[in-house]
Amino acid sequence: MPDPGPDPIAVAAVLVDGIDLVVLSLAGTDVPPSRARAVTARARRTGAVLVVTDGHWPTVDLHLDARVAGYRGLGAAGGRITGIDLTVEVRARGQQPRRADVAVTGQSGGVAWDAMHGDPSVLRAAL
């Protein structure tokens, strides 16, 4: 593979040619639409999935935002964290945003996701 240099967008563009799932952190930056279109087209052409975190990537099909709203399991005397509460928002192209408060807890070696308030279909979009 050619050396794309230190630019993370260029690195992602090269990676989608040979990897099916590429996770790219933008470190809080915004990507110009022209660069995003080029990398997105390359990912579609190769059948790769590009997941972008911590920044803004224009013209995505699905945007998922989750914020920690609280922790579960901590008592007055301390204790273990047994789960977290998230406020989740899903925005799909051409649709109204959907929001839900979600409890994520450990359960017998797995993870349980339960909608507490809001649109429970957010969980289907998030998973």
mmCIF file of C-alpha atoms in Angstrom:
data_model
loop_
_atom_site.group_PDB
_atom_site.id
_atom_site.type_symbol
_atom_site.label_atom_id
_atom_site.label_comp_id
_atom_site.label_asym_id
_atom_site.label_seq_id
_atom_site.Cartn_x
_atom_site.Cartn_y
_atom_site.Cartn_z
ATOM 1 C CA MET A 1 0.000 0.000 0.000
ATOM 2 C CA PRO A 2 1.216 3.533 -0.620
ATOM 3 C CA ASP A 3 2.213 5.625 2.389
ATOM 4 C CA PRO A 4 -0.636 8.130 2.954
ATOM 5 C CA GLY A 5 1.383 10.218 5.423
ATOM 6 C CA PRO A 6 0.122 11.697 8.689
ATOM 7 C CA ASP A 7 -3.309 12.852 7.417
ATOM 8 C CA PRO A 8 -5.977 10.612 9.073
ATOM 9 C CA ILE A 9 -8.449 11.106 6.221
ATOM 10 C CA ALA A 10 -5.857 9.992 3.679
ATOM 11 C CA VAL A 11 -5.017 7.007 5.902
ATOM 12 C CA ALA A 12 -8.708 6.023 6.022
ATOM 13 C CA ALA A 13 -8.929 6.353 2.234
ATOM 14 C CA VAL A 14 -6.088 3.852 1.833
ATOM 15 C CA LEU A 15 -7.422 1.492 4.515
ATOM 16 C CA VAL A 16 -10.901 1.144 2.970
ATOM 17 C CA ASP A 17 -9.203 -0.428 -0.055
ATOM 18 C CA GLY A 18 -8.132 -3.459 1.990
ATOM 19 C CA ILE A 19 -10.092 -3.544 5.257
ATOM 20 C CA ASP A 20 -13.831 -4.172 5.599
ATOM 21 C CA LEU A 21 -14.319 -2.041 8.721
ATOM 22 C CA VAL A 22 -12.336 1.156 9.344
ATOM 23 C CA VAL A 23 -12.861 3.213 12.518
ATOM 24 C CA LEU A 24 -11.574 6.777 12.176
ATOM 25 C CA SER A 25 -11.296 9.291 15.020
ATOM 26 C CA LEU A 26 -11.357 12.875 13.787
ATOM 27 C CA ALA A 27 -10.140 14.255 17.132
ATOM 28 C CA GLY A 28 -12.885 16.896 17.117
ATOM 29 C CA THR A 29 -12.326 18.205 13.595
ATOM 30 C CA ASP A 30 -14.741 18.816 10.733
ATOM 31 C CA VAL A 31 -14.070 17.208 7.351
ATOM 32 C CA PRO A 32 -14.705 19.315 4.244
ATOM 33 C CA PRO A 33 -17.532 17.898 2.088
ATOM 34 C CA SER A 34 -15.292 17.351 -0.957
ATOM 35 C CA ARG A 35 -12.852 15.168 1.004
ATOM 36 C CA ALA A 36 -15.661 13.278 2.708
ATOM 37 C CA ARG A 37 -17.367 12.508 -0.619
ATOM 38 C CA ALA A 38 -14.148 11.096 -2.088
ATOM 39 C CA VAL A 39 -13.466 8.759 0.849
ATOM 40 C CA THR A 40 -17.118 7.741 1.168
ATOM 41 C CA ALA A 41 -17.263 6.881 -2.551
ATOM 42 C CA ARG A 42 -14.090 4.816 -2.214
ATOM 43 C CA ALA A 43 -15.549 2.921 0.771
ATOM 44 C CA ARG A 44 -18.782 2.201 -1.116
ATOM 45 C CA ARG A 45 -16.867 1.035 -4.186
ATOM 46 C CA THR A 46 -14.848 -1.465 -2.124
ATOM 47 C CA GLY A 47 -17.759 -2.508 0.118
ATOM 48 C CA ALA A 48 -16.038 -1.220 3.274
ATOM 49 C CA VAL A 49 -17.788 0.339 6.253
ATOM 50 C CA LEU A 50 -16.341 3.586 7.566
ATOM 51 C CA VAL A 51 -17.167 4.489 11.186
ATOM 52 C CA VAL A 52 -16.256 8.048 12.152
ATOM 53 C CA THR A 53 -16.004 9.200 15.761
ATOM 54 C CA ASP A 54 -15.248 12.430 17.572
ATOM 55 C CA GLY A 55 -15.831 14.899 14.762
ATOM 56 C CA HIS A 56 -18.129 15.877 11.918
ATOM 57 C CA TRP A 57 -18.328 13.937 8.647
ATOM 58 C CA PRO A 58 -20.892 15.509 6.292
ATOM 59 C CA THR A 59 -23.536 13.592 4.334
ATOM 60 C CA VAL A 60 -23.527 10.410 6.405
ATOM 61 C CA ASP A 61 -26.411 7.953 6.185
ATOM 62 C CA LEU A 62 -26.680 7.544 9.947
ATOM 63 C CA HIS A 63 -25.362 9.682 12.789
ATOM 64 C CA LEU A 64 -25.326 8.223 16.287
ATOM 65 C CA ASP A 65 -24.534 10.376 19.298
ATOM 66 C CA ALA A 66 -24.335 8.965 22.827
ATOM 67 C CA ARG A 67 -23.542 10.891 25.996
ATOM 68 C CA VAL A 68 -23.046 9.457 29.475
ATOM 69 C CA ALA A 69 -25.908 10.647 31.692
ATOM 70 C CA GLY A 70 -25.035 8.677 34.815
ATOM 71 C CA TYR A 71 -23.601 5.533 36.360
ATOM 72 C CA ARG A 72 -25.295 2.539 37.997
ATOM 73 C CA GLY A 73 -24.220 0.545 41.013
ATOM 74 C CA LEU A 74 -22.316 3.139 43.019
ATOM 75 C CA GLY A 75 -23.695 3.278 46.520
ATOM 76 C CA ALA A 76 -23.021 5.753 49.311
ATOM 77 C CA ALA A 77 -20.077 3.623 50.470
ATOM 78 C CA GLY A 78 -18.598 3.261 46.994
ATOM 79 C CA GLY A 79 -19.042 -0.027 45.232
ATOM 80 C CA ARG A 80 -18.734 -1.227 41.689
ATOM 81 C CA ILE A 81 -20.052 0.392 38.560
ATOM 82 C CA THR A 82 -22.556 -2.074 37.131
ATOM 83 C CA GLY A 83 -23.734 -0.003 34.209
ATOM 84 C CA ILE A 84 -24.110 3.403 32.637
ATOM 85 C CA ASP A 85 -27.056 5.494 31.541
ATOM 86 C CA LEU A 86 -26.732 7.047 28.100
ATOM 87 C CA THR A 87 -28.698 9.691 26.274
ATOM 88 C CA VAL A 88 -28.706 8.493 22.669
ATOM 89 C CA GLU A 89 -29.748 10.396 19.556
ATOM 90 C CA VAL A 90 -29.969 8.813 16.112
ATOM 91 C CA ARG A 91 -30.304 10.899 12.960
ATOM 92 C CA ALA A 92 -30.891 9.084 9.684
ATOM 93 C CA ARG A 93 -30.858 10.940 6.407
ATOM 94 C CA GLY A 94 -34.321 12.264 5.560
ATOM 95 C CA GLN A 95 -35.851 11.409 8.959
ATOM 96 C CA GLN A 96 -36.540 13.262 12.180
ATOM 97 C CA PRO A 97 -34.009 12.619 14.959
ATOM 98 C CA ARG A 98 -34.956 9.961 17.500
ATOM 99 C CA ARG A 99 -33.833 10.152 21.128
ATOM 100 C CA ALA A 100 -33.872 7.743 24.038
ATOM 101 C CA ASP A 101 -32.372 7.332 27.477
ATOM 102 C CA VAL A 102 -30.722 3.931 27.562
ATOM 103 C CA ALA A 103 -29.430 1.842 30.461
ATOM 104 C CA VAL A 104 -26.424 -0.307 29.550
ATOM 105 C CA THR A 105 -25.650 -2.919 32.200
ATOM 106 C CA GLY A 106 -23.458 -5.968 32.553
ATOM 107 C CA GLN A 107 -25.445 -9.170 32.669
ATOM 108 C CA SER A 108 -23.948 -12.661 33.014
ATOM 109 C CA GLY A 109 -20.863 -11.859 30.958
ATOM 110 C CA GLY A 110 -22.860 -9.927 28.364
ATOM 111 C CA VAL A 111 -24.419 -6.522 27.971
ATOM 112 C CA ALA A 112 -28.084 -5.568 28.338
ATOM 113 C CA TRP A 113 -29.486 -2.473 26.576
ATOM 114 C CA ASP A 114 -32.804 -1.170 27.892
ATOM 115 C CA ALA A 115 -34.622 1.977 26.739
ATOM 116 C CA MET A 116 -35.764 3.940 29.796
ATOM 117 C CA HIS A 117 -37.432 6.939 28.089
ATOM 118 C CA GLY A 118 -37.921 8.047 24.516
ATOM 119 C CA ASP A 119 -38.060 6.098 21.275
ATOM 120 C CA PRO A 120 -37.071 2.421 21.832
ATOM 121 C CA SER A 121 -36.341 2.021 18.103
ATOM 122 C CA VAL A 122 -33.160 4.024 18.793
ATOM 123 C CA LEU A 123 -31.722 0.768 20.175
ATOM 124 C CA ARG A 124 -32.290 -1.060 16.887
ATOM 125 C CA ALA A 125 -30.543 1.720 14.971
ATOM 126 C CA ALA A 126 -27.661 1.813 17.466
ATOM 127 C CA LEU A 127 -27.048 -1.914 17.469
#
